[in-house]
Short mmCIF file of C-alpha atoms in Angstrom, two decimals:
data_model
loop_
_atom_site.label_atom_id
_atom_site.label_comp_id
_atom_site.label_asym_id
_atom_site.label_seq_id
_atom_site.Cartn_x
_atom_site.Cartn_y
_atom_site.Cartn_z
CA UNK C 122 0.00 0.00 0.00
CA UNK C 123 1.25 3.45 -0.90
CA UNK C 124 1.56 6.03 1.85
CA UNK C 125 -0.53 9.20 1.84
CA UNK C 126 2.52 11.20 0.74
CA UNK C 127 3.24 8.79 -2.13
CA UNK C 128 -0.36 8.96 -3.36
CA UNK C 129 -0.32 12.77 -3.19
CA UNK C 130 3.00 12.87 -5.06
CA UNK C 131 1.64 10.64 -7.83
CA UNK C 132 -1.55 12.68 -8.15
CA UNK C 133 0.38 15.97 -8.16
CA UNK C 134 2.40 14.55 -11.07
CA UNK C 135 -0.71 14.85 -13.24
CA UNK C 136 -0.39 18.48 -14.31
CA UNK C 137 -3.97 18.56 -15.57
CA UNK C 138 -5.26 17.99 -12.01
CA UNK C 139 -5.79 20.69 -9.40
CA UNK C 140 -5.32 19.90 -5.73
CA UNK C 141 -7.95 21.00 -3.22
CA UNK C 142 -7.47 20.36 0.49
CA UNK C 143 -10.73 19.47 2.25
CA UNK C 144 -11.72 18.62 5.84
CA UNK C 145 -9.97 16.16 8.16
CA UNK C 146 -6.69 16.30 6.24
CA UNK C 147 -8.24 14.80 3.13
CA UNK C 148 -7.36 15.96 -0.37
CA UNK C 149 -9.37 16.03 -3.60
CA UNK C 150 -7.98 16.43 -7.11
CA UNK C 151 -10.13 18.07 -9.80
CA UNK C 152 -9.88 17.91 -13.58
CA UNK C 153 -11.24 21.26 -14.74
CA UNK C 154 -10.87 20.22 -18.39
CA UNK C 155 -13.83 17.87 -17.93
CA UNK C 156 -16.54 18.02 -20.59
CA UNK C 157 -19.02 17.03 -17.88
CA UNK C 158 -20.20 18.76 -14.72
CA UNK C 159 -18.20 16.16 -12.80
CA UNK C 160 -14.62 17.36 -12.18
CA UNK C 161 -13.36 15.27 -9.24
CA UNK C 162 -10.88 12.57 -10.25
CA UNK C 163 -9.45 11.72 -6.81
CA UNK C 164 -11.80 12.00 -3.85
CA UNK C 165 -10.94 12.16 -0.15
CA UNK C 166 -7.37 10.91 -0.30
CA UNK C 167 -6.82 10.50 3.44
CA UNK C 168 -3.68 10.33 5.61
CA UNK C 169 -4.80 6.85 6.78
CA UNK C 170 -4.28 5.58 3.21
CA UNK C 171 -7.90 5.50 2.13
CA UNK C 172 -9.18 7.34 -0.94
CA UNK C 173 -11.21 7.02 -4.10
CA UNK C 174 -10.89 7.63 -7.84
CA UNK C 175 -13.89 8.40 -10.02
CA UNK C 176 -14.50 5.93 -12.86
CA UNK C 177 -18.23 6.36 -13.35
CA UNK C 178 -19.68 3.50 -15.38
CA UNK C 179 -16.43 2.61 -17.14
CA UNK C 180 -15.99 -1.08 -17.80
CA UNK C 181 -13.22 -2.91 -15.99
CA UNK C 182 -13.52 -1.07 -12.66
CA UNK C 183 -15.46 -2.18 -9.58
CA UNK C 184 -16.98 1.19 -8.71
CA UNK C 185 -19.56 1.86 -6.03
CA UNK C 186 -22.97 3.50 -6.62
CA UNK C 187 -21.30 6.91 -6.96
CA UNK C 188 -18.86 5.67 -9.59
CA UNK C 189 -15.90 5.66 -7.17
CA UNK C 190 -13.22 3.00 -6.74
CA UNK C 191 -11.38 2.61 -3.44
CA UNK C 192 -7.63 2.87 -4.12
CA UNK C 193 -6.42 2.16 -0.57
CA UNK C 194 -4.38 -0.90 -1.58
CA UNK C 195 -3.34 0.22 -5.07
CA UNK C 196 0.31 0.22 -6.03
CA UNK C 197 1.90 3.02 -8.08
CA UNK C 198 1.14 1.50 -11.48
CA UNK C 199 -2.47 0.73 -10.58
CA UNK C 200 -3.02 4.25 -9.23
CA UNK C 201 -1.49 5.90 -12.30
CA UNK C 202 -3.57 3.73 -14.65
CA UNK C 203 -6.88 4.40 -12.93
CA UNK C 204 -6.20 8.15 -12.78
CA UNK C 205 -5.31 8.19 -16.50
CA UNK C 206 -8.53 6.31 -17.27
CA UNK C 207 -10.56 8.74 -15.16
CA UNK C 208 -9.08 11.78 -16.90
CA UNK C 209 -9.69 10.21 -20.33
CA UNK C 210 -13.27 9.43 -19.30
CA UNK C 211 -13.88 13.07 -18.31
CA UNK C 212 -12.03 14.59 -21.27
CA UNK C 213 -13.28 15.41 -24.74
CA UNK C 214 -11.64 12.18 -25.94
CA UNK C 215 -14.10 10.23 -23.80
CA UNK C 216 -16.99 11.07 -26.12
CA UNK C 217 -15.22 9.37 -29.02
CA UNK C 218 -14.11 6.33 -27.04
CA UNK C 219 -17.57 5.74 -25.58
CA UNK C 220 -19.30 4.83 -28.81
CA UNK C 221 -20.24 1.31 -29.72
CA UNK C 222 -21.90 -0.23 -32.75
CA UNK C 223 -24.42 -3.00 -32.11
CA UNK C 224 -25.79 -5.28 -34.86
CA UNK C 225 -29.33 -6.61 -34.76
CA UNK C 226 -30.82 -9.93 -35.80
CA UNK C 227 -31.76 -8.48 -39.22
CA UNK C 228 -28.29 -6.91 -39.67
CA UNK C 229 -29.49 -3.44 -38.64
CA UNK C 230 -27.02 -1.21 -36.78
CA UNK C 231 -27.54 0.87 -33.67
CA UNK C 232 -25.04 3.25 -32.13
CA UNK C 233 -24.65 3.36 -28.35
CA UNK C 234 -23.08 6.64 -27.24
CA UNK C 235 -22.22 8.03 -23.81
CA UNK C 236 -23.27 11.67 -23.72
CA UNK C 237 -23.00 13.62 -20.48
CA UNK C 238 -24.45 11.28 -17.85
CA UNK C 239 -26.57 9.17 -20.21
CA UNK C 240 -26.11 6.25 -22.59
CA UNK C 241 -28.11 7.00 -25.75
CA UNK C 242 -29.06 4.60 -28.54
CA UNK C 243 -29.31 6.02 -32.05
CA UNK C 244 -30.61 4.74 -35.36
CA UNK C 245 -28.78 6.96 -37.82
CA UNK C 246 -29.33 10.44 -36.32
CA UNK C 247 -32.56 9.55 -34.51
CA UNK C 248 -32.50 9.01 -30.75
CA UNK C 249 -34.22 5.70 -29.99
CA UNK C 250 -33.66 5.20 -26.25
CA UNK C 251 -31.77 6.78 -23.36
CA UNK C 252 -30.47 5.10 -20.20
CA UNK C 253 -28.77 6.30 -17.03
CA UNK C 254 -26.19 3.50 -16.97
CA UNK C 255 -24.24 1.44 -19.46
CA UNK C 256 -25.58 -1.77 -17.89
CA UNK C 257 -29.20 -0.71 -18.53
CA UNK C 258 -28.44 0.13 -22.15
CA UNK C 259 -26.51 -3.11 -22.67
CA UNK C 260 -29.33 -5.19 -21.14
CA UNK C 261 -31.89 -3.51 -23.41
CA UNK C 262 -29.81 -4.13 -26.53
CA UNK C 263 -29.23 -7.78 -25.64
CA UNK C 264 -32.95 -8.30 -24.92
CA UNK C 265 -33.67 -6.93 -28.40
CA UNK C 266 -31.22 -9.42 -29.93
CA UNK C 267 -28.34 -7.03 -30.64
CA UNK C 268 -24.67 -8.01 -30.42
CA UNK C 269 -21.79 -5.60 -29.78
CA UNK C 270 -19.41 -5.28 -32.74
#
């Protein structure tokens, strides 16, 4: 487990993040280049070693209901990787990387796109459905017989 000082040093190495000291000795790091209202990347990094990184609904991370992953036991590589993923998720590049094509049983195509805090399904330029989470959108598409390409 990294010490508080090591975690802070790693997070301060991300020049796109801004440090903000909060109560009880905890520290948050904001990404003000976010294309979303959400700007916190690292939340409540605490001197006792606890802390969280925001991943939202990104696949591959075991986030809680608020989209946060506890990084208490992360090593340096794991912490750097999750912070990079969080910044990419909140940046303008995230809109491009969060698009998926799904093929239907009759070879029709739908586009699943993350926009702001929603997962929207489009047929051409027409909005078909909108969901609050990726899992809801994925379940709907699978129920309708679509397969991710």
